[in-house]
Amino acid sequence: MVDLPTVLRIVEQAKCQGKRVVWANGCFDILHVGHILYL
């Protein structure tokens, strides 16, 4: 886990590199097509 300022820095760096930052929650210990479609 990281603090909010660190998260904001990481997000800004990713965006500058043309990457997207997404948020997902849930239990992905058993991956199935529904999870992949959600992501």
XYZ file of N, CA and C in Angstrom:
117
model
N 0.842 -1.170 0.000
C 0.000 0.000 0.000
C 0.888 1.233 0.000
N 0.383 2.256 -0.633
C 1.118 3.516 -0.699
C 0.192 4.654 -0.312
N 0.780 5.772 0.038
C -0.036 6.919 0.427
C -0.538 7.664 -0.817
N -1.487 8.556 -0.610
C -2.127 9.274 -1.710
C -1.141 10.071 -2.556
N -0.214 10.830 -1.972
C 0.728 11.564 -2.820
C 1.531 10.646 -3.754
N 1.878 9.466 -3.276
C 2.610 8.516 -4.116
C 1.731 8.017 -5.255
N 0.486 7.710 -4.948
C -0.451 7.264 -5.986
C -0.608 8.344 -7.047
N -0.779 9.574 -6.625
C -0.950 10.671 -7.577
C 0.276 10.828 -8.471
N 1.451 10.657 -7.914
C 2.687 10.753 -8.694
C 2.760 9.622 -9.719
N 2.419 8.417 -9.296
C 2.445 7.259 -10.192
C 1.446 7.451 -11.334
N 0.258 7.930 -11.008
C -0.771 8.159 -12.024
C -0.308 9.210 -13.024
N 0.251 10.285 -12.543
C 0.727 11.345 -13.429
C 1.826 10.826 -14.355
N 2.743 10.039 -13.830
C 3.815 9.467 -14.657
C 3.235 8.550 -15.734
N 2.271 7.735 -15.358
C 1.655 6.817 -16.316
C 0.945 7.594 -17.419
N 0.204 8.629 -17.054
C -0.509 9.434 -18.045
C 0.459 10.130 -18.990
N 1.580 10.594 -18.482
C 2.593 11.241 -19.324
C 3.178 10.259 -20.335
N 3.126 8.974 -20.021
C 3.629 7.934 -20.918
C 2.533 7.422 -21.856
N 1.363 8.065 -21.808
C 0.261 7.657 -22.673
C -0.492 6.435 -22.187
N -0.278 6.062 -20.939
C -0.947 4.892 -20.373
C -2.247 5.312 -19.711
N -3.133 4.343 -19.547
C -4.381 4.576 -18.835
C -4.285 3.968 -17.447
N -4.904 4.609 -16.502
C -4.963 4.095 -15.139
C -6.424 3.785 -14.850
N -6.683 2.558 -14.412
C -8.047 2.138 -14.127
C -8.137 1.622 -12.703
N -9.343 1.502 -12.230
C -9.586 0.980 -10.895
C -10.497 -0.228 -11.027
N -10.161 -1.286 -10.336
C -10.989 -2.489 -10.331
C -11.024 -3.040 -8.913
N -12.135 -3.654 -8.584
C -12.238 -4.296 -7.280
C -12.832 -5.676 -7.456
N -12.786 -6.453 -6.445
C -13.372 -7.776 -6.496
C -12.360 -8.850 -6.161
N -12.783 -10.062 -6.346
C -11.944 -11.227 -6.067
C -11.605 -11.892 -7.396
N -10.343 -11.855 -7.750
C -9.916 -12.391 -9.036
C -9.015 -13.614 -8.860
N -9.249 -14.379 -7.794
C -8.417 -15.562 -7.572
C -8.742 -16.672 -8.570
N -9.967 -16.707 -9.059
C -10.348 -17.636 -10.117
C -10.816 -16.774 -11.283
N -9.985 -16.665 -12.302
C -10.255 -15.769 -13.424
C -11.138 -16.462 -14.456
N -12.199 -15.785 -14.872
C -13.042 -16.312 -15.938
C -13.381 -15.187 -16.907
N -14.069 -15.513 -17.980
C -14.317 -14.549 -19.049
C -15.055 -13.306 -18.537
N -15.918 -13.457 -17.556
C -16.622 -12.307 -16.991
C -15.661 -11.300 -16.378
N -14.625 -11.793 -15.700
C -13.616 -10.898 -15.131
C -12.881 -10.156 -16.237
N -12.498 -10.874 -17.276
C -11.748 -10.263 -18.369
C -12.585 -9.189 -19.048
N -13.857 -9.448 -19.263
C -14.733 -8.446 -19.870
C -14.874 -7.229 -18.966
N -14.920 -7.446 -17.660
C -15.028 -6.349 -16.703
C -13.787 -5.472 -16.734
N -12.613 -6.104 -16.839
C -11.364 -5.357 -16.856
C -11.189 -4.666 -18.183
